[in-house]
Short mmCIF file of C-alpha atoms in Angstrom, two decimals:
data_model
loop_
_atom_site.label_atom_id
_atom_site.label_comp_id
_atom_site.label_asym_id
_atom_site.label_seq_id
_atom_site.Cartn_x
_atom_site.Cartn_y
_atom_site.Cartn_z
CA UNK P 1090 -39.00 -70.91 -69.60
CA UNK P 1091 -39.14 -69.45 -66.09
CA UNK P 1092 -42.70 -68.13 -66.32
CA UNK P 1093 -44.14 -66.03 -63.49
CA UNK P 1094 -47.91 -65.89 -63.87
CA UNK P 1095 -50.02 -62.85 -63.06
CA UNK P 1096 -51.20 -64.51 -59.86
CA UNK P 1097 -47.62 -65.21 -58.82
CA UNK P 1098 -46.42 -61.62 -59.24
CA UNK P 1099 -49.61 -60.21 -57.72
CA UNK P 1100 -51.22 -58.46 -60.68
CA UNK P 1101 -54.27 -56.26 -60.25
CA UNK P 1102 -57.42 -57.20 -62.13
CA UNK P 1103 -57.47 -55.50 -65.51
CA UNK P 1104 -60.30 -53.16 -66.45
CA UNK P 1105 -62.91 -54.16 -68.97
CA UNK P 1106 -63.70 -53.93 -71.77
CA UNK P 1107 -60.32 -52.52 -72.92
CA UNK P 1108 -58.14 -54.91 -70.97
CA UNK P 1109 -59.99 -57.95 -72.27
CA UNK P 1110 -59.76 -57.14 -75.99
CA UNK P 1111 -58.54 -60.27 -77.81
CA UNK P 1112 -56.28 -60.31 -80.83
CA UNK P 1113 -58.32 -60.59 -84.01
CA UNK P 1114 -55.61 -62.29 -86.08
CA UNK P 1115 -52.32 -64.11 -85.72
CA UNK P 1116 -49.37 -61.90 -84.76
CA UNK P 1117 -46.61 -61.10 -87.23
CA UNK P 1118 -44.00 -61.49 -84.51
CA UNK P 1119 -42.60 -59.85 -81.37
CA UNK P 1120 -41.44 -56.31 -80.58
CA UNK P 1121 -38.85 -55.88 -77.83
CA UNK P 1122 -39.10 -52.92 -75.41
CA UNK P 1123 -37.23 -51.33 -72.54
CA UNK P 1124 -38.46 -49.06 -69.76
CA UNK P 1125 -37.28 -45.75 -71.22
CA UNK P 1126 -36.60 -44.43 -67.70
CA UNK P 1127 -33.83 -45.04 -65.19
CA UNK P 1128 -33.61 -48.55 -63.77
CA UNK P 1129 -31.49 -50.01 -60.99
CA UNK P 1130 -31.05 -53.75 -60.80
CA UNK P 1131 -32.35 -55.52 -57.72
CA UNK P 1132 -32.51 -59.01 -56.18
CA UNK P 1133 -35.02 -61.27 -57.86
CA UNK P 1134 -37.14 -61.24 -54.69
CA UNK P 1135 -37.91 -57.57 -55.47
CA UNK P 1136 -38.77 -58.01 -59.16
CA UNK P 1137 -42.45 -58.86 -58.66
CA UNK P 1138 -42.92 -55.65 -56.68
CA UNK P 1139 -41.38 -53.67 -59.53
CA UNK P 1140 -43.70 -55.29 -62.08
CA UNK P 1141 -46.63 -54.35 -59.85
CA UNK P 1142 -45.28 -50.78 -59.75
CA UNK P 1143 -45.08 -50.80 -63.54
CA UNK P 1144 -48.68 -51.98 -63.79
CA UNK P 1145 -49.77 -49.22 -61.40
CA UNK P 1146 -47.98 -46.65 -63.55
CA UNK P 1147 -49.70 -47.86 -66.70
CA UNK P 1148 -53.15 -48.08 -65.14
CA UNK P 1149 -53.12 -45.06 -62.82
CA UNK P 1150 -50.66 -42.81 -64.64
CA UNK P 1151 -51.35 -43.59 -68.31
CA UNK P 1152 -54.99 -44.48 -67.79
CA UNK P 1153 -54.58 -47.85 -69.49
CA UNK P 1154 -56.71 -50.86 -68.63
CA UNK P 1155 -53.72 -53.02 -67.61
CA UNK P 1156 -49.96 -53.25 -67.80
CA UNK P 1157 -49.16 -52.51 -71.42
CA UNK P 1158 -46.80 -55.37 -72.27
CA UNK P 1159 -47.50 -58.96 -73.19
CA UNK P 1160 -44.57 -60.11 -71.04
CA UNK P 1161 -41.90 -58.48 -68.85
CA UNK P 1162 -38.46 -60.06 -68.41
CA UNK P 1163 -36.29 -59.25 -65.38
CA UNK P 1164 -32.50 -59.37 -65.30
CA UNK P 1165 -32.63 -62.84 -63.75
CA UNK P 1166 -34.33 -64.28 -66.82
CA UNK P 1167 -37.84 -64.70 -65.39
CA UNK P 1168 -40.71 -64.01 -67.78
CA UNK P 1169 -43.57 -62.21 -66.03
CA UNK P 1170 -46.94 -62.62 -67.70
CA UNK P 1171 -48.48 -59.26 -68.59
CA UNK P 1172 -51.42 -59.29 -70.96
CA UNK P 1173 -50.17 -62.65 -72.12
CA UNK P 1174 -50.86 -64.49 -75.35
CA UNK P 1175 -54.55 -63.78 -75.87
CA UNK P 1176 -55.22 -60.15 -74.81
CA UNK P 1177 -54.06 -57.37 -77.11
CA UNK P 1178 -51.16 -55.33 -75.71
CA UNK P 1179 -51.12 -51.53 -75.58
CA UNK P 1180 -47.35 -50.89 -75.74
CA UNK P 1181 -46.44 -50.82 -79.43
CA UNK P 1182 -47.74 -47.33 -80.23
CA UNK P 1183 -51.24 -47.58 -81.71
CA UNK P 1184 -54.02 -50.09 -82.20
CA UNK P 1185 -52.71 -51.37 -85.51
CA UNK P 1186 -49.20 -51.93 -84.14
CA UNK P 1187 -50.55 -53.49 -80.94
CA UNK P 1188 -52.61 -55.88 -83.02
CA UNK P 1189 -49.67 -56.72 -85.25
CA UNK P 1190 -47.04 -57.90 -82.73
CA UNK P 1191 -46.61 -59.07 -79.16
CA UNK P 1192 -44.76 -56.68 -76.81
CA UNK P 1193 -41.96 -58.09 -74.62
CA UNK P 1194 -40.32 -55.61 -72.24
CA UNK P 1195 -36.91 -56.06 -70.61
CA UNK P 1196 -36.34 -54.44 -67.22
CA UNK P 1197 -33.55 -52.28 -68.64
CA UNK P 1198 -33.51 -48.49 -68.48
CA UNK P 1199 -32.33 -45.48 -70.42
CA UNK P 1200 -30.01 -44.76 -67.47
CA UNK P 1201 -28.66 -46.84 -64.60
CA UNK P 1202 -28.80 -50.40 -65.89
CA UNK P 1203 -28.83 -49.89 -69.66
CA UNK P 1204 -27.55 -53.23 -70.99
CA UNK P 1205 -29.38 -56.55 -70.59
CA UNK P 1206 -27.83 -59.42 -68.68
CA UNK P 1207 -27.21 -62.79 -70.33
CA UNK P 1208 -29.97 -64.32 -68.20
CA UNK P 1209 -32.31 -61.59 -69.39
CA UNK P 1210 -31.48 -62.21 -73.05
CA UNK P 1211 -32.23 -65.88 -72.48
CA UNK P 1212 -35.54 -64.90 -70.89
CA UNK P 1213 -36.46 -62.62 -73.78
CA UNK P 1214 -35.64 -65.41 -76.18
CA UNK P 1215 -37.79 -67.78 -74.09
CA UNK P 1216 -40.69 -65.32 -74.32
CA UNK P 1217 -40.26 -64.96 -78.09
CA UNK P 1218 -40.29 -68.71 -78.60
CA UNK P 1219 -43.29 -69.06 -76.29
CA UNK P 1220 -45.18 -66.48 -78.37
CA UNK P 1221 -44.31 -68.38 -81.53
CA UNK P 1222 -45.28 -71.79 -80.20
CA UNK P 1223 -48.39 -70.85 -78.26
CA UNK P 1224 -49.45 -67.46 -79.64
CA UNK P 1225 -49.38 -67.82 -82.56
CA UNK P 1226 -46.66 -65.42 -83.70
CA UNK P 1227 -44.58 -65.43 -86.85
CA UNK P 1228 -40.78 -65.32 -87.07
CA UNK P 1229 -40.41 -61.53 -87.25
CA UNK P 1230 -38.52 -59.87 -84.36
CA UNK P 1231 -38.03 -56.14 -84.03
CA UNK P 1232 -37.74 -53.26 -81.64
CA UNK P 1233 -40.43 -50.82 -80.56
CA UNK P 1234 -38.76 -48.21 -82.77
CA UNK P 1235 -39.47 -50.29 -85.88
CA UNK P 1236 -42.49 -48.53 -87.36
CA UNK P 1237 -42.89 -46.11 -84.45
CA UNK P 1238 -40.94 -42.94 -83.56
CA UNK P 1239 -39.18 -43.84 -80.30
CA UNK P 1240 -35.72 -44.69 -78.97
CA UNK P 1241 -37.10 -47.89 -77.42
CA UNK P 1242 -35.70 -50.49 -76.79
CA UNK P 1243 -32.39 -48.62 -76.44
CA UNK P 1244 -29.27 -49.11 -78.50
CA UNK P 1245 -27.95 -52.20 -76.71
CA UNK P 1246 -31.16 -54.23 -76.98
CA UNK P 1247 -31.88 -52.98 -80.48
CA UNK P 1248 -28.45 -54.10 -81.69
CA UNK P 1249 -29.05 -57.55 -80.21
CA UNK P 1250 -32.50 -57.79 -81.80
CA UNK P 1251 -31.24 -56.87 -85.24
CA UNK P 1252 -28.31 -59.26 -84.96
CA UNK P 1253 -30.87 -62.06 -84.77
CA UNK P 1254 -31.69 -62.12 -81.02
CA UNK P 1255 -29.46 -65.16 -80.44
CA UNK P 1256 -29.02 -66.72 -77.04
CA UNK P 1257 -25.82 -65.48 -75.40
CA UNK P 1258 -24.45 -68.91 -74.51
CA UNK P 1259 -24.37 -72.40 -75.94
CA UNK P 1260 -25.68 -75.26 -73.81
CA UNK P 1261 -23.37 -77.82 -75.41
CA UNK P 1262 -19.86 -78.53 -74.06
CA UNK P 1263 -17.10 -78.23 -76.64
CA UNK P 1264 -15.12 -81.23 -77.81
CA UNK P 1265 -12.08 -80.02 -75.90
CA UNK P 1266 -14.13 -79.90 -72.69
CA UNK P 1267 -15.31 -83.46 -73.17
CA UNK P 1268 -11.80 -84.81 -73.77
CA UNK P 1269 -9.99 -82.98 -70.96
CA UNK P 1270 -9.69 -83.80 -67.27
CA UNK P 1271 -11.79 -81.11 -65.62
CA UNK P 1272 -11.64 -79.74 -62.06
CA UNK P 1273 -14.37 -80.86 -59.68
CA UNK P 1274 -16.38 -78.61 -57.36
CA UNK P 1275 -17.76 -79.66 -54.01
CA UNK P 1276 -21.51 -79.17 -53.61
CA UNK P 1277 -22.79 -78.27 -50.14
CA UNK P 1278 -26.44 -78.05 -49.19
CA UNK P 1279 -28.58 -77.04 -46.24
CA UNK P 1280 -28.86 -80.69 -45.25
CA UNK P 1281 -25.07 -81.09 -45.35
CA UNK P 1282 -23.53 -83.32 -47.97
CA UNK P 1283 -20.15 -83.41 -49.63
CA UNK P 1284 -21.07 -84.12 -53.23
CA UNK P 1285 -18.68 -83.85 -56.14
CA UNK P 1286 -20.12 -81.92 -59.06
CA UNK P 1287 -18.53 -83.14 -62.28
CA UNK P 1288 -18.67 -81.85 -65.82
CA UNK P 1289 -21.92 -82.61 -67.67
CA UNK P 1290 -23.11 -85.16 -65.11
CA UNK P 1291 -26.38 -84.65 -63.25
CA UNK P 1292 -26.15 -84.71 -59.45
CA UNK P 1293 -29.47 -85.19 -57.67
CA UNK P 1294 -30.44 -83.53 -54.40
CA UNK P 1295 -33.50 -84.88 -52.64
CA UNK P 1296 -35.45 -82.27 -50.72
CA UNK P 1297 -35.18 -82.56 -46.95
CA UNK P 1298 -38.89 -83.10 -46.34
CA UNK P 1299 -39.29 -86.19 -48.53
CA UNK P 1300 -42.74 -87.05 -47.19
CA UNK P 1301 -44.26 -83.72 -48.23
CA UNK P 1302 -42.62 -83.97 -51.62
CA UNK P 1303 -43.84 -87.50 -52.36
CA UNK P 1304 -46.48 -87.85 -55.04
CA UNK P 1305 -49.22 -87.67 -55.93
CA UNK P 1306 -48.98 -83.99 -55.04
CA UNK P 1307 -49.54 -80.74 -56.89
CA UNK P 1308 -47.74 -77.56 -55.89
CA UNK P 1309 -49.90 -74.48 -56.42
CA UNK P 1310 -47.34 -71.70 -56.53
CA UNK P 1311 -43.60 -71.70 -57.12
CA UNK P 1312 -40.92 -73.94 -55.68
CA UNK P 1313 -37.97 -71.79 -54.61
CA UNK P 1314 -34.32 -72.86 -54.64
CA UNK P 1315 -31.23 -70.67 -54.23
CA UNK P 1316 -27.61 -71.53 -55.12
CA UNK P 1317 -24.53 -69.49 -54.30
CA UNK P 1318 -21.20 -70.00 -56.04
CA UNK P 1319 -17.74 -69.12 -54.77
CA UNK P 1320 -16.44 -65.91 -56.30
CA UNK P 1321 -13.22 -67.61 -57.34
CA UNK P 1322 -15.08 -69.63 -59.95
CA UNK P 1323 -13.73 -69.19 -63.44
CA UNK P 1324 -15.40 -66.31 -65.24
CA UNK P 1325 -16.70 -68.58 -67.99
CA UNK P 1326 -17.78 -71.43 -65.69
CA UNK P 1327 -21.43 -72.45 -66.15
CA UNK P 1328 -23.97 -74.84 -64.66
CA UNK P 1329 -27.43 -76.19 -65.52
CA UNK P 1330 -30.28 -77.23 -63.20
CA UNK P 1331 -33.58 -79.03 -63.46
CA UNK P 1332 -36.42 -80.32 -61.29
CA UNK P 1333 -37.24 -84.01 -61.71
CA UNK P 1334 -39.43 -86.64 -60.14
CA UNK P 1335 -37.70 -89.87 -59.21
CA UNK P 1336 -38.54 -93.30 -57.81
CA UNK P 1337 -35.29 -93.27 -55.78
CA UNK P 1338 -34.21 -96.45 -57.54
CA UNK P 1339 -31.99 -94.91 -60.14
CA UNK P 1340 -34.74 -93.77 -62.46
CA UNK P 1341 -35.27 -90.05 -62.93
CA UNK P 1342 -38.17 -88.62 -64.88
CA UNK P 1343 -37.52 -85.11 -66.15
CA UNK P 1344 -40.86 -83.39 -66.39
CA UNK P 1345 -39.99 -79.78 -65.84
CA UNK P 1346 -37.29 -78.84 -68.37
CA UNK P 1347 -33.64 -77.89 -68.04
CA UNK P 1348 -32.83 -74.38 -66.83
CA UNK P 1349 -29.58 -72.81 -67.93
CA UNK P 1350 -26.76 -72.68 -68.55
CA UNK P 1351 -26.04 -70.01 -65.94
CA UNK P 1352 -22.75 -68.38 -64.94
CA UNK P 1353 -21.21 -70.08 -61.88
CA UNK P 1354 -20.60 -66.84 -59.99
CA UNK P 1355 -22.73 -65.11 -57.41
CA UNK P 1356 -26.23 -66.18 -56.37
CA UNK P 1357 -28.99 -67.68 -58.49
CA UNK P 1358 -32.64 -68.21 -57.59
CA UNK P 1359 -35.04 -70.64 -59.23
CA UNK P 1360 -38.83 -70.61 -59.15
CA UNK P 1361 -40.80 -73.42 -60.69
CA UNK P 1362 -44.28 -74.95 -60.60
CA UNK P 1363 -44.32 -78.73 -60.35
CA UNK P 1364 -46.55 -81.79 -60.22
CA UNK P 1365 -45.20 -84.91 -58.51
CA UNK P 1366 -46.64 -88.13 -60.02
CA UNK P 1367 -47.86 -91.08 -57.95
CA UNK P 1368 -44.99 -93.11 -56.53
CA UNK P 1369 -42.38 -90.43 -57.28
CA UNK P 1370 -40.49 -87.91 -55.21
CA UNK P 1371 -39.34 -84.44 -56.13
CA UNK P 1372 -35.63 -83.81 -56.61
CA UNK P 1373 -33.44 -80.91 -57.68
CA UNK P 1374 -30.56 -81.76 -60.01
CA UNK P 1375 -27.50 -79.77 -61.03
CA UNK P 1376 -24.61 -80.38 -63.39
CA UNK P 1377 -21.53 -78.47 -64.45
CA UNK P 1378 -21.82 -77.32 -68.06
CA UNK P 1379 -18.19 -76.11 -68.05
CA UNK P 1380 -15.33 -76.44 -65.54
CA UNK P 1381 -16.15 -75.38 -61.97
CA UNK P 1382 -13.42 -74.66 -59.45
CA UNK P 1383 -15.20 -73.27 -56.39
CA UNK P 1384 -17.78 -74.56 -53.88
CA UNK P 1385 -21.46 -74.54 -54.77
CA UNK P 1386 -23.63 -73.69 -51.78
CA UNK P 1387 -27.31 -74.65 -51.77
CA UNK P 1388 -28.42 -71.97 -49.33
CA UNK P 1389 -32.23 -72.23 -49.50
CA UNK P 1390 -34.72 -74.90 -50.39
CA UNK P 1391 -38.09 -73.39 -49.66
CA UNK P 1392 -41.55 -74.23 -50.90
CA UNK P 1393 -44.04 -71.41 -51.33
CA UNK P 1394 -47.66 -71.93 -52.27
CA UNK P 1395 -49.86 -74.86 -51.23
CA UNK P 1396 -49.40 -78.59 -51.70
CA UNK P 1397 -52.59 -80.33 -52.73
CA UNK P 1398 -53.24 -84.06 -52.49
CA UNK P 1399 -53.72 -85.80 -55.81
#
């Protein structure tokens, strides 16, 4: 899950006592929401500012003690922590409904952008599973309109929810993909290389500043990577990425989880918090999850936040 904590998106401090009210029992499940106003999609670099704007609207306009939702998911699939797992939300309609279920809002509007992206559906699903595993929350999934008179979360999201809220893509290559000779894409990075990116085979990219990224180090704040794909990539082409620590002797240790699959068209940004163990170095890995036919450009490899020793 691509979690963006309150500190990372710049949340205001919530007001007490209302904003600190804990849940008094386990949640039945998760209710999915949308904004209910017009929304225009934006680059991921602008999403945190929009979540701050949403919090301001809830606190200053509605008079609430905090942003109303448990989590907010942008179109790029990042899950922004709202009231989180422990503090009761205020978005489901009344105290009983707020107590009953978590509230996960997609940055989708009633006009403008009205249908969720595949990355966003993956992010919502990540948030649902996170609520179940860490909440606790039961298996029930519904929309805001279930049990409350509203059009939220809009027809598109509501149809997806009541069809089972399945992920939009499979991460597994089909048998035909495994048995067929597949095209190879060239991978270019800021520190120029000419790496072939083959189907379902991880390709590792060491970060340019290997000394800074050598463990033991802890990154406080997100690591930022951006990939751009040629627009002549096949429409259904996909890729997967992950952050790993490695000893540079052929042994990779995946400690940060696989992200994807993502469509191999346009630009994708990745934010992740990492710890680099003693004797290891940080590396970014990518593999083709389905045939790629256009160059992959690693345009940015930036670290934000502070590296701490040990």
